[in-house]
Every structure is written in structure tokens, then in C-alpha cells.
mmCIF file of C-alpha atoms and ligand atoms in Angstrom:
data_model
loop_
_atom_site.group_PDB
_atom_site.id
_atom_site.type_symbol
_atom_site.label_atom_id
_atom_site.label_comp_id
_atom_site.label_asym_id
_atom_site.label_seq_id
_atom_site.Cartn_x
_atom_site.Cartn_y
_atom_site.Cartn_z
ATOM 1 C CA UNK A 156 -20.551 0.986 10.289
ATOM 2 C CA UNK A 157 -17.519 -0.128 11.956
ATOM 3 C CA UNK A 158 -13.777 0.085 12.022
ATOM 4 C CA UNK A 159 -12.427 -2.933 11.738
ATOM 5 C CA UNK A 160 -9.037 -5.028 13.088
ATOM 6 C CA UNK A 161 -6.223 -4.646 10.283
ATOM 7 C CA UNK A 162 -4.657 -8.308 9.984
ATOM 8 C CA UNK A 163 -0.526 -7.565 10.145
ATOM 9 C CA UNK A 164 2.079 -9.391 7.929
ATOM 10 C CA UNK A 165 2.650 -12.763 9.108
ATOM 11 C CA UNK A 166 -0.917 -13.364 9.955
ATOM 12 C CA UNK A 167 -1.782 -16.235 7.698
ATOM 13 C CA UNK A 168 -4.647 -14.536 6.093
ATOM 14 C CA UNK A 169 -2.503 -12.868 4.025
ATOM 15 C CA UNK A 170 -0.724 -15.246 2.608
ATOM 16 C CA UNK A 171 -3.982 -17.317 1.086
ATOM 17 C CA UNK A 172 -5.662 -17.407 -2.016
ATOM 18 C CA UNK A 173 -9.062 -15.545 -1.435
ATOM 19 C CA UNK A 174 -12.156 -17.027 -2.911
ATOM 20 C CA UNK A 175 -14.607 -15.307 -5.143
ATOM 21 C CA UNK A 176 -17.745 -13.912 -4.029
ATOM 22 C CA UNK A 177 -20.868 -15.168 -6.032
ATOM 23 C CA UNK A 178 -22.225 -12.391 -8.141
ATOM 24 C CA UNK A 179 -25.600 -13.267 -6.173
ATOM 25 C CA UNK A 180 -24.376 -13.063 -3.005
ATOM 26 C CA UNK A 181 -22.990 -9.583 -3.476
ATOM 27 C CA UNK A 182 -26.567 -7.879 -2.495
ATOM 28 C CA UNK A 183 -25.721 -9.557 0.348
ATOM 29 C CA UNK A 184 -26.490 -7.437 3.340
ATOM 30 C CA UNK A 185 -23.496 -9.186 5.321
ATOM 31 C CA UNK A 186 -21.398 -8.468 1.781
ATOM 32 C CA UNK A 187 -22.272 -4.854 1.815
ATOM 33 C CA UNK A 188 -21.675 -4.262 5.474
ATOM 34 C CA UNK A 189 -18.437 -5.629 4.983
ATOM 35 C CA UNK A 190 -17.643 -3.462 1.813
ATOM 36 C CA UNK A 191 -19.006 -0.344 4.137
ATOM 37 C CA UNK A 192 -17.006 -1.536 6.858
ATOM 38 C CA UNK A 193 -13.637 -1.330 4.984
ATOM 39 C CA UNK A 194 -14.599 1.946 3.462
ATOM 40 C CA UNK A 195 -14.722 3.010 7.026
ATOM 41 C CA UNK A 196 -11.557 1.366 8.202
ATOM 42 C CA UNK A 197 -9.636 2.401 4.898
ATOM 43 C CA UNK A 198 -10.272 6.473 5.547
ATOM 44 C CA UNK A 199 -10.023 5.687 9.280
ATOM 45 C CA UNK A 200 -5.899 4.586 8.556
ATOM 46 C CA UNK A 201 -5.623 6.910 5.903
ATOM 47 C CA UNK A 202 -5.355 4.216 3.218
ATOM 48 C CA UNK A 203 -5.914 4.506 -0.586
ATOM 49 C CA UNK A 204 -6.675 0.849 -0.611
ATOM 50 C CA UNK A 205 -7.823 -1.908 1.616
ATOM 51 C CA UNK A 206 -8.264 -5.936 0.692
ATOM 52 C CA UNK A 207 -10.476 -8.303 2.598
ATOM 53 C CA UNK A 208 -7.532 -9.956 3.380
ATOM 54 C CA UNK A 209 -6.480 -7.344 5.534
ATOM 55 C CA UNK A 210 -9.425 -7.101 7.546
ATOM 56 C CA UNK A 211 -9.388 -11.465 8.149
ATOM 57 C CA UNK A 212 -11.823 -12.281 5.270
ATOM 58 C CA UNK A 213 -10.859 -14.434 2.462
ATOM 59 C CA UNK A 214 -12.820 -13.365 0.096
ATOM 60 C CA UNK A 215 -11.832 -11.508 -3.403
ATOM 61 C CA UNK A 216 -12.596 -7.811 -2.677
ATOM 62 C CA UNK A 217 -11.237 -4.827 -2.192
ATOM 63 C CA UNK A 218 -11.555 -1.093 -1.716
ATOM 64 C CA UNK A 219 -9.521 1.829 -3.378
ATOM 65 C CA UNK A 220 -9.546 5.379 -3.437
ATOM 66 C CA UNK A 221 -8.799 6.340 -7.498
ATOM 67 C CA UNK A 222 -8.175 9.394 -9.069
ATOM 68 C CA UNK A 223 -10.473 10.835 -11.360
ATOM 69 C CA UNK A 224 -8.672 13.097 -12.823
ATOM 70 C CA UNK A 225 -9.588 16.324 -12.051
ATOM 71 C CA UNK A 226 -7.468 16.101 -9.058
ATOM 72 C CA UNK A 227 -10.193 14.547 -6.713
ATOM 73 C CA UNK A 228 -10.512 10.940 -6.073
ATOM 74 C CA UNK A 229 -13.536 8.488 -5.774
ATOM 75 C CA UNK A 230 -13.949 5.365 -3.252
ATOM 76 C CA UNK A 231 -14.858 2.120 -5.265
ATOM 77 C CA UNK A 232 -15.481 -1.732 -4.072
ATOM 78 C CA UNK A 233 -14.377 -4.116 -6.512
ATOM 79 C CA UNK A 234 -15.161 -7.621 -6.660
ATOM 80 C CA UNK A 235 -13.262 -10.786 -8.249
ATOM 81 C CA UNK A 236 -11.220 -8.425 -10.076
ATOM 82 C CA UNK A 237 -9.051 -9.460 -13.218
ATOM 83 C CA UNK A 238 -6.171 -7.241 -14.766
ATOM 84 C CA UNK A 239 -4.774 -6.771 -17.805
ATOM 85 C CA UNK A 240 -1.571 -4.890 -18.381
ATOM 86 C CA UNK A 241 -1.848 -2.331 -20.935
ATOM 87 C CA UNK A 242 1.242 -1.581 -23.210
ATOM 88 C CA UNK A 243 4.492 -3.099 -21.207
ATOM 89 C CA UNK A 244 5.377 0.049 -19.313
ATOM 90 C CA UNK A 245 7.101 -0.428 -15.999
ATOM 91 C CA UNK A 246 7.244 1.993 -13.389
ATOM 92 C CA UNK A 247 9.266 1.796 -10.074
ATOM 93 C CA UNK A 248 7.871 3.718 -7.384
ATOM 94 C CA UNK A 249 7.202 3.795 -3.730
ATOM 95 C CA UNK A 250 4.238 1.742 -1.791
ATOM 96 C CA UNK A 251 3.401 1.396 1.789
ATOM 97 C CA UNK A 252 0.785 -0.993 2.888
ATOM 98 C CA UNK A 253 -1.715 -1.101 6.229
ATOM 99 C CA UNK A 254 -0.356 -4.397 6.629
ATOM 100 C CA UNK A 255 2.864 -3.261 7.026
ATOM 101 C CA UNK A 256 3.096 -0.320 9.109
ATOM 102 C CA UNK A 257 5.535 2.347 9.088
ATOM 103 C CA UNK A 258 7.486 0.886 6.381
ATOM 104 C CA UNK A 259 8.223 2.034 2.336
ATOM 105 C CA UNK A 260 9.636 0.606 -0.355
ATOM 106 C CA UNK A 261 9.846 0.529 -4.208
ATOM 107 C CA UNK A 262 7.986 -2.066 -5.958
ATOM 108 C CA UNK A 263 7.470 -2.202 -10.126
ATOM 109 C CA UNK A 264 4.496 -2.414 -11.344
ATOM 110 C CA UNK A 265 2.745 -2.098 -14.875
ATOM 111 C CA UNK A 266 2.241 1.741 -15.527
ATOM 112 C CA UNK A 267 -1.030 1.344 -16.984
ATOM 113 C CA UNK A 268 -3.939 -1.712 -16.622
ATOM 114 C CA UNK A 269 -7.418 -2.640 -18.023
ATOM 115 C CA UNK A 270 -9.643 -4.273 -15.111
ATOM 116 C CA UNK A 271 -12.701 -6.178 -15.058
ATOM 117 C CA UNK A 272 -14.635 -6.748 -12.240
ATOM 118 C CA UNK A 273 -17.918 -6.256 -10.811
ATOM 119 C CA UNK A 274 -19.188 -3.723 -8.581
ATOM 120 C CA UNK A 275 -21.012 -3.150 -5.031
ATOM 121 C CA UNK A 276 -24.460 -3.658 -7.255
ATOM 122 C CA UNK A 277 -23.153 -6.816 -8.517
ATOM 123 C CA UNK A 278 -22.571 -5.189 -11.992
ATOM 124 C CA UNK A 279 -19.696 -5.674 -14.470
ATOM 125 C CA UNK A 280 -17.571 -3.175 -14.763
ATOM 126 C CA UNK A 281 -14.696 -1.994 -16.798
ATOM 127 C CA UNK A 282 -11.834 0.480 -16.354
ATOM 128 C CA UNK A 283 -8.653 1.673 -17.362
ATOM 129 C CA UNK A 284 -6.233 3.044 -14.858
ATOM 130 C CA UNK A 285 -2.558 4.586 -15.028
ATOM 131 C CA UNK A 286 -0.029 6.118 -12.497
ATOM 132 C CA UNK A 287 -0.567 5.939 -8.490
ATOM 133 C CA UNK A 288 -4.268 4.333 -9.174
ATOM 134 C CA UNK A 289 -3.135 1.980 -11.524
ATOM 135 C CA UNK A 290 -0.493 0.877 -8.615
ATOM 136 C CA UNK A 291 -2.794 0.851 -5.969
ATOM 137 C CA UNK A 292 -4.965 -1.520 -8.170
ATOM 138 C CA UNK A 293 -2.225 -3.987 -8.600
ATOM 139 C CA UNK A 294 -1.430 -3.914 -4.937
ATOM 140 C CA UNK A 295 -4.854 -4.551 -3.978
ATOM 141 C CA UNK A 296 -5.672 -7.209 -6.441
ATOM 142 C CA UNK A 297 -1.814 -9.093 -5.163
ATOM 143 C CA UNK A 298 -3.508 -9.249 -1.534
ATOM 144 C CA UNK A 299 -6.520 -11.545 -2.907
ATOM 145 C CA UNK A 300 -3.161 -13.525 -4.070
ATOM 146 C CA UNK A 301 -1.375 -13.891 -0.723
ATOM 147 C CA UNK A 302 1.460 -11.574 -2.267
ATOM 148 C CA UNK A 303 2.493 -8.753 -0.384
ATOM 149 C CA UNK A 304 4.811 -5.807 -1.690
ATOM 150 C CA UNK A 305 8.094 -6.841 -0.898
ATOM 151 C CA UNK A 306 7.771 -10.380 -3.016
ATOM 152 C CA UNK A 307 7.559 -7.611 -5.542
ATOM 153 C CA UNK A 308 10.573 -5.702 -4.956
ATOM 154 C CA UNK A 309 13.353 -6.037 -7.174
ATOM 155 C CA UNK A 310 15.586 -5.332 -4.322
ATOM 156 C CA UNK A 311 15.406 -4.829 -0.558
ATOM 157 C CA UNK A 312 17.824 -2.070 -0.210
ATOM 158 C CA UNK A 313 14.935 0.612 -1.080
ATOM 159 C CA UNK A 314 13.136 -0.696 2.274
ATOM 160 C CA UNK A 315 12.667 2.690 4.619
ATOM 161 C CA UNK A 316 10.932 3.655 8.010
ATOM 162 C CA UNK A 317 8.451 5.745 7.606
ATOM 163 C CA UNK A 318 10.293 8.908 9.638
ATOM 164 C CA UNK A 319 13.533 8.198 7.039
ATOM 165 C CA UNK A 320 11.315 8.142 4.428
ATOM 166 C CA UNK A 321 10.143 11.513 4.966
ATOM 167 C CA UNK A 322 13.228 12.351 6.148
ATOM 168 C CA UNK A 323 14.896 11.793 2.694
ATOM 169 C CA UNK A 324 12.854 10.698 -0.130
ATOM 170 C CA UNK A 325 9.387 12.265 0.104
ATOM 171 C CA UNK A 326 8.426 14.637 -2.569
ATOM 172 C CA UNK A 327 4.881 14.927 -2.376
ATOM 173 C CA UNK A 328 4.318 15.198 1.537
ATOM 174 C CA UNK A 329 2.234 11.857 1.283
ATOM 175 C CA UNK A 330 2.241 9.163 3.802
ATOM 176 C CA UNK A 331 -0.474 6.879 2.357
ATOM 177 C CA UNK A 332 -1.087 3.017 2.667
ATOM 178 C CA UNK A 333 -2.371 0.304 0.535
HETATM 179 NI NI1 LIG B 647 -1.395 -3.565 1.274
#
């Protein structure tokens, strides 16, 4: 495996449409290097998420770290995902992104989603998130998009340094990107 180069906002990358990976390519052994590669790179930066986009490939996949409840957290690839907001619950809270280093900022986002997708083995797959994994799901699935979390914002005055974030507004000790 292999850590890869993290593609910074204003790279053009990240501002394209990625394409969808053919559910027959996805056995791919080029596809699942790639998908092992961004695990690696993900834990490596101490993300909970990670789009091809962000590592130069246009191409609609990403990884994410999700909670599973029982306070421990599972690492999933998900391919050509779709999502479906669940209920109209919006929830402001803070998101940081590899992309964007060292920086915070609230975005909204729906507080629970349905997605489809498929998986690493090329299956369809179903789930239901809420909360911080629901969040990082919409994050990761607006990189495929070209959208990054500030087009999101409702306003730029939440914007914060890392160091003034935890200065003032941490809670929960955590310093994790998307
Ligand atoms: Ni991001």
C-alpha cells in the first residue's frame, strides 16, 4: 500500500464532476489498490473521510470511517454513491476537510440520510446514517460534485484556524478531517 499526495483546494480536481466507476471494473486490481491506498492515506492524516478527488482521481469513490454504534467505528469504500435525505432535519455543525488544512467551519447538513451505493465487492448496498457519520457522508459524496465545504456554509464568519478552534470552540478534543 501507499500513502498518497492529498490534492489542496484550488487544484482543479476538485472542482470536477467525477465519473462513475463500472460495477465491473470495481474487481479491478488497479480499483482496489486505489481504494487500499486511500484507506492508508485517510488513517495516515487522521481523516474520517477521503474522496478520490482528493487524492487526483476523478472517479466517484470514497472512503469513510462510520460509527457503528457501540462507540467504535468501521472503514468502508463506497462507490457511485446516491443520498437520500431522511426526514428534513438540519443540523449545523463543524467540518474540517484534508483539502483544506488547518481550517474549521460550520456547514448544515441533513441530520439523517439513506444511501445507496455499491461496495469494494462490487455489491449494492444500503444504509442509513445520522449525526457526525451522516455528515461525513454528505461531505464525501459533495467532493465527487466539485463542492467543497465552504459553498455550503451559510456564512463565513464561523471560518477558524485550527489552533483558535481549539482554542475556543472544541468540546470533544477532536481535530478530524474529511
Ligand atoms: Ni473534504
Amino acid at each position: 500500500m501507499s500513502i498518497l499526495k492529498v490534492s489542496r483546494m484550488g487544484h482543479p480536481v476538485l472542482r470536477e464532476k467525477a465519473k462513475p466507476i463500472d460495477r465491473g471494473d470495481i474487481k479491478n486490481p488497479l480499483v482496489q489498490k486505489l481504494i487500499d491506498d486511500m484507506m492508508e492515506t485517510m488513517v495516515e492524516y487522521h481523516g474520517v473521510g477521503l474522496a478520490a478527488p482528493q487524492v487526483h482521481e476523478g472517479v466517484r469513490l470514497f472512503v469513510a470511517s462510520l460509527e457503528t454504534g457501540d462507540d467504535s467505528s468501521e472503514t468502508i469504500a463506497l462507490i457511485n454513491p446516491e443520498i437520500t435525505p431522511v426526514g428534513n432535519e438540519i443540523v449545523e455543525d463543524w467540518e474540517g476537510c484534508l483539502s483544506i488544512p488547518d481550517i474549521r467551519g460550520q456547514v448544515p447538513r441533513a441530520n439523517e440520510i439513506r444511501v445507496r451505493a455499491l461496495d469494494r465487492k462490487g455489491e449494492r448496498l444500503e444504509l442509513r446514517a445520522k449525526g457526525f457519520s451522516a455528515r461525513v457522508i454528505q461531505h464525501e459524496t459533495d467532493h465527487l460534485d466539485g463542492v467543497l465545504f465552504f459553498d455550503r456554509m451559510r456564512t463565513l464568519e464561523t471560518l477558524t484556524y485550527l489552533d483558535e478552534y481549539s482554542r475556543y470552540w472544541t468540546k470533544r478534543g477532536d481535530d478530524e478531517d474529511e
